[in-house]
mmCIF file of C-alpha atoms in Angstrom:
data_model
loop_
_atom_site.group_PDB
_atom_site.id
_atom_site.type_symbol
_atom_site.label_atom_id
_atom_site.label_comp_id
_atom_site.label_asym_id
_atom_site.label_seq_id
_atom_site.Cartn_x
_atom_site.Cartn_y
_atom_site.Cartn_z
ATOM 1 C CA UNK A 1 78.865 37.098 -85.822
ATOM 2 C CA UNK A 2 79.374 35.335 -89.038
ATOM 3 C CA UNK A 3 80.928 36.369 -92.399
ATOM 4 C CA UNK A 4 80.414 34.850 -95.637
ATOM 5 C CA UNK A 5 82.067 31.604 -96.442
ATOM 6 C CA UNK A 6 85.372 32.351 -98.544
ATOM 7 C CA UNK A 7 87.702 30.311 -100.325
ATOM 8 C CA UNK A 8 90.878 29.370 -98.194
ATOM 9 C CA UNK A 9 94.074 30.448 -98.880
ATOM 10 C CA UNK A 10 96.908 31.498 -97.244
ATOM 11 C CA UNK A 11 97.030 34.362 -95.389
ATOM 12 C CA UNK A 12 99.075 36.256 -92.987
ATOM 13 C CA UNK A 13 97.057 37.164 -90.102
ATOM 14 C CA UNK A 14 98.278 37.706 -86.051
ATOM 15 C CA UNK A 15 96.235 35.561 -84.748
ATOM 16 C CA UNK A 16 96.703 36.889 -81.187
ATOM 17 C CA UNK A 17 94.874 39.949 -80.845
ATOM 18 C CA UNK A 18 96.045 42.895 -78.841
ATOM 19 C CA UNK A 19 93.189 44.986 -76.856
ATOM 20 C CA UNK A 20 93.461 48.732 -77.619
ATOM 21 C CA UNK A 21 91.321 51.875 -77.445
ATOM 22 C CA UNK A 22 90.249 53.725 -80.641
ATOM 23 C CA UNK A 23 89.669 57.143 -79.991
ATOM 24 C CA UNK A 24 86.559 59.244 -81.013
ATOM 25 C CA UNK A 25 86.797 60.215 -84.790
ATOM 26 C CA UNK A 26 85.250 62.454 -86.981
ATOM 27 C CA UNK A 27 84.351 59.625 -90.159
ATOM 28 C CA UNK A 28 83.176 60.568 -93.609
ATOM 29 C CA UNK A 29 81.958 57.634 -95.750
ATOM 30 C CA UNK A 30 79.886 56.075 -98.494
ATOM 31 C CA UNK A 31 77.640 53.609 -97.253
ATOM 32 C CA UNK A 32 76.101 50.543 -98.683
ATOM 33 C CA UNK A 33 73.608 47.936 -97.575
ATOM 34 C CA UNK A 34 74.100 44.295 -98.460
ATOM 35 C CA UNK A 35 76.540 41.615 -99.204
ATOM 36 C CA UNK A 36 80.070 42.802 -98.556
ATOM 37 C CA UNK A 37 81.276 41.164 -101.887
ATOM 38 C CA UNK A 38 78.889 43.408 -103.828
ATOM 39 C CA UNK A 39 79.093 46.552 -101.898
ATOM 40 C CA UNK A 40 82.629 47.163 -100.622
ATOM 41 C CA UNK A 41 84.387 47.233 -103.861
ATOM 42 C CA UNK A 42 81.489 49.411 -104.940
ATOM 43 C CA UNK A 43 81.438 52.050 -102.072
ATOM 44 C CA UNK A 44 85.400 52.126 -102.140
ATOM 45 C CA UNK A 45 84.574 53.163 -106.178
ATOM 46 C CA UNK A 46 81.863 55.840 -105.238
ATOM 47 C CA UNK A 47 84.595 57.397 -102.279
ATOM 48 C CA UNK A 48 87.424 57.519 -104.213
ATOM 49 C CA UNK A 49 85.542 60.241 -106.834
ATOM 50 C CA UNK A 50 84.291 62.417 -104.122
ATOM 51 C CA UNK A 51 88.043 62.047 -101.705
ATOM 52 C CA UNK A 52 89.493 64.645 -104.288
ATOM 53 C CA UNK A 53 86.519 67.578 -103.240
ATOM 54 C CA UNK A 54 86.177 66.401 -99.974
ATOM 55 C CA UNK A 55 90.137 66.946 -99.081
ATOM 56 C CA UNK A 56 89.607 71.160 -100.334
ATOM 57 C CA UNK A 57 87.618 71.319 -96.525
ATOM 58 C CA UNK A 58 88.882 68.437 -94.682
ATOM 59 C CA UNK A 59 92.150 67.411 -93.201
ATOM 60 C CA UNK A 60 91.819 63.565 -94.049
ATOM 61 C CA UNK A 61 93.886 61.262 -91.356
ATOM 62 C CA UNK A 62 93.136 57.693 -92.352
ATOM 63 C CA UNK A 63 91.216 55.386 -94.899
ATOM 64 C CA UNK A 64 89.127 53.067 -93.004
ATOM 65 C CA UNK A 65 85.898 50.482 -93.435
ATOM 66 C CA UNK A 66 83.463 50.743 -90.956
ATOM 67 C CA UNK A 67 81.087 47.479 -91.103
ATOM 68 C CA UNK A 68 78.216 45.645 -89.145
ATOM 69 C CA UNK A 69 77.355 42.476 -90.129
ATOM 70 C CA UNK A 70 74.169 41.786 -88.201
ATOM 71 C CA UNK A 71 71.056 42.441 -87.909
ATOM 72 C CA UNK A 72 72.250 43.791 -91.218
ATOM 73 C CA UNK A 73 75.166 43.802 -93.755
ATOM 74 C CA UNK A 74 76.414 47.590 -93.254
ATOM 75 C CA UNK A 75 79.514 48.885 -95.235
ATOM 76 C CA UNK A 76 80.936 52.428 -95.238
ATOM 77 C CA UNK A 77 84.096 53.484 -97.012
ATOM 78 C CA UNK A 78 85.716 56.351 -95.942
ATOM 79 C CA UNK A 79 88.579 58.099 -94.202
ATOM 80 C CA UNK A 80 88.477 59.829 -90.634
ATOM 81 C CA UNK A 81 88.963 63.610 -90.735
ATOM 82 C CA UNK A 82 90.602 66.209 -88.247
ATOM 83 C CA UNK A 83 87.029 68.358 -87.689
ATOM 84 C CA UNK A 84 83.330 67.915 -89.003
ATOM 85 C CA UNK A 85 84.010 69.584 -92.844
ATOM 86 C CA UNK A 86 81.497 72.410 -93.382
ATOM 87 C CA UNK A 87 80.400 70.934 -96.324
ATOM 88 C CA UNK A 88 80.002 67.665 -97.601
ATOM 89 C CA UNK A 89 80.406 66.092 -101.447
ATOM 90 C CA UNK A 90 77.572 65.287 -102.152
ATOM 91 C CA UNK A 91 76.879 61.420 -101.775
ATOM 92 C CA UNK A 92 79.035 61.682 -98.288
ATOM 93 C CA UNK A 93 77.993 60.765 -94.853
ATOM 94 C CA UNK A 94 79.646 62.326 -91.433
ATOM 95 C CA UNK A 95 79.522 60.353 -88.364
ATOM 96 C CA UNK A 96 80.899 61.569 -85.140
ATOM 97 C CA UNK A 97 82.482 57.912 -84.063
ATOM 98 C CA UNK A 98 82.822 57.469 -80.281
ATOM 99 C CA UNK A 99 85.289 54.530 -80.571
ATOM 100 C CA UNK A 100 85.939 52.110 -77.737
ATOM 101 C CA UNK A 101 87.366 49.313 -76.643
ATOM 102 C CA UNK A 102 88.413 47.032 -79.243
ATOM 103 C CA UNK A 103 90.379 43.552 -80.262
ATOM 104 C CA UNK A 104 92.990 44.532 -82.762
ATOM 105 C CA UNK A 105 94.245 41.516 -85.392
ATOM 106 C CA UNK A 106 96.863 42.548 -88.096
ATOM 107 C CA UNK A 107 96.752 41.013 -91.728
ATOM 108 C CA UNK A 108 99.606 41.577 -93.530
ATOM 109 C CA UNK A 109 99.083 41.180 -97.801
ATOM 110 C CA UNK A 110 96.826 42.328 -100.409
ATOM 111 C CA UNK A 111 93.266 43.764 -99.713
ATOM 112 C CA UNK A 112 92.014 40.620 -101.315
ATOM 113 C CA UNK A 113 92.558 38.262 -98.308
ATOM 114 C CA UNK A 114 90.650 40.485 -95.907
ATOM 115 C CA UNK A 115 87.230 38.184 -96.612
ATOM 116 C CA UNK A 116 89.511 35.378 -95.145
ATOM 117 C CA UNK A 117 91.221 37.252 -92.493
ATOM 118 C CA UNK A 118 87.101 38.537 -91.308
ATOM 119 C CA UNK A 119 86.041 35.022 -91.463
ATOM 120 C CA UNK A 120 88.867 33.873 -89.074
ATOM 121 C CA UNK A 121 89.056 36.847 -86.863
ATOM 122 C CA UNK A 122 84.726 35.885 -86.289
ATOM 123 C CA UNK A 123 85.634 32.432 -85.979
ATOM 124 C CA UNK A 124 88.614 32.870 -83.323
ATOM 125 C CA UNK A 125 86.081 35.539 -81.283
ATOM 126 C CA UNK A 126 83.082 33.103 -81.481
ATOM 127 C CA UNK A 127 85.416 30.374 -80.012
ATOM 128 C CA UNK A 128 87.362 32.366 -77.237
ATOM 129 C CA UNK A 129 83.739 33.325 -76.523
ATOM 130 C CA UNK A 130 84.487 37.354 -76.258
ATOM 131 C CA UNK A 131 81.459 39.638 -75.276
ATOM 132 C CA UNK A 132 81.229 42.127 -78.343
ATOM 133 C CA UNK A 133 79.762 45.404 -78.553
ATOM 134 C CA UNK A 134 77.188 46.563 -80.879
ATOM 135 C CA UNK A 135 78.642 48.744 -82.626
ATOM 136 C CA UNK A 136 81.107 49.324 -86.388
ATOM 137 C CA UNK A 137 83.837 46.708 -86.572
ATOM 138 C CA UNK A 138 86.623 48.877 -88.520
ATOM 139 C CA UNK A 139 89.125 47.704 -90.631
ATOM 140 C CA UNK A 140 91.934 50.587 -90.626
ATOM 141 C CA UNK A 141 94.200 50.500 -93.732
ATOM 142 C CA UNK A 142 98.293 51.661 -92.368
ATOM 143 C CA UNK A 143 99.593 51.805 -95.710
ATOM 144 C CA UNK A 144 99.015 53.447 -99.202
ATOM 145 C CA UNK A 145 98.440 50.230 -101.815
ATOM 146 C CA UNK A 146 99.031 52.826 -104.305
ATOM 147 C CA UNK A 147 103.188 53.263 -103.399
ATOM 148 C CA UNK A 148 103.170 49.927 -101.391
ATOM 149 C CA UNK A 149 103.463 45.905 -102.416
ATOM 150 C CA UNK A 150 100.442 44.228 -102.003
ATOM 151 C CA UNK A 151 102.438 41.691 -99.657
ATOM 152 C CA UNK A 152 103.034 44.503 -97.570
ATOM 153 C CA UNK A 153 100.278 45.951 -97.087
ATOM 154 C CA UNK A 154 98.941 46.057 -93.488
ATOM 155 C CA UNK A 155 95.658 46.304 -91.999
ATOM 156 C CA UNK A 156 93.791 46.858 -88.660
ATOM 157 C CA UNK A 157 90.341 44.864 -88.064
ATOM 158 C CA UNK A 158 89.501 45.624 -84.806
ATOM 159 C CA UNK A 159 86.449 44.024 -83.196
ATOM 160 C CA UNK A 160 84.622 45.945 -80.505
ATOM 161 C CA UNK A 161 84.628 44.275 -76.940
ATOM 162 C CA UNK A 162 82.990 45.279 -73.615
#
């Protein structure tokens, strides 16, 4: 797996990642296809008009990414839900999400080092040689950025593993 090449800066990122299993989720999302830099930014715009709708049926738990990166760049922006809603905004996606085993890093600061903190979580898995799955890697956000610093901030990527 590979990510696109980002400026280095410094980031703080646990480097040592903890195995843990994510359980099966109910996910509603906005997808987009193509270059992270041009789509997440973009699908996290599209989600945030629909979340206000979407919470009248649904019980929303988390905000979370859901990305592949090969065969082919795949973002979705969205939150995880208690129960399938009975109706979806439209412009929303459900996915039942099985979940897994995963690797889970931490990255603690703004939302703008996660390009940095993806590279280096790829790099450390390519180098420690760990059989992934193919499936979404997520990236769960713990934290509200609208009632927390961006330095504190924390945030999940978890990289599926056999």
């Amino acid at each position: 797996m590979t990510c696109p090449v980002v400026q280095t800066q410094p980031i703080n990122l646990a480097e040592t990642p903890e195995e843990v299993v994510w359980p099966s989720t109910h996910n509603v999302f906005v997808e987009k296809i193509g270059p992270f830099s041009e789509t997440a930014r973009q699908s996290w715009q599209e989600f945030s008009t629909h979340l206000p709708s979407l919470k009248k049926d649904a019980n929303v738990q988390a905000h979370l990414a859901l990305y592949k990166v090969k065969p082919t760049m795949i973002y979705r922006a969205g939150v995880t839900v208690e129960s399938k809603p009975s109706e979806l905004p439209k412009g929303l996606q459900y996915l039942h999400f099985e979940g897994g085993k995963y690797l889970r890093f931490v990255l603690t600061g703004p939302y703008s080092h996660l390009p940095q903190a993806c590279q280096r979580v790829f790099q450390i898995i390519q180098e420690k040689k760990v059989e992934t799955r193919d499936t979404f890697n997520i990236e769960n956000y713990l934290n509200d950025p609208s009632t927390t610093p961006e330095d504190k901030l924390i945030t999940h990527i978890l990289i599926p593993v056999v």
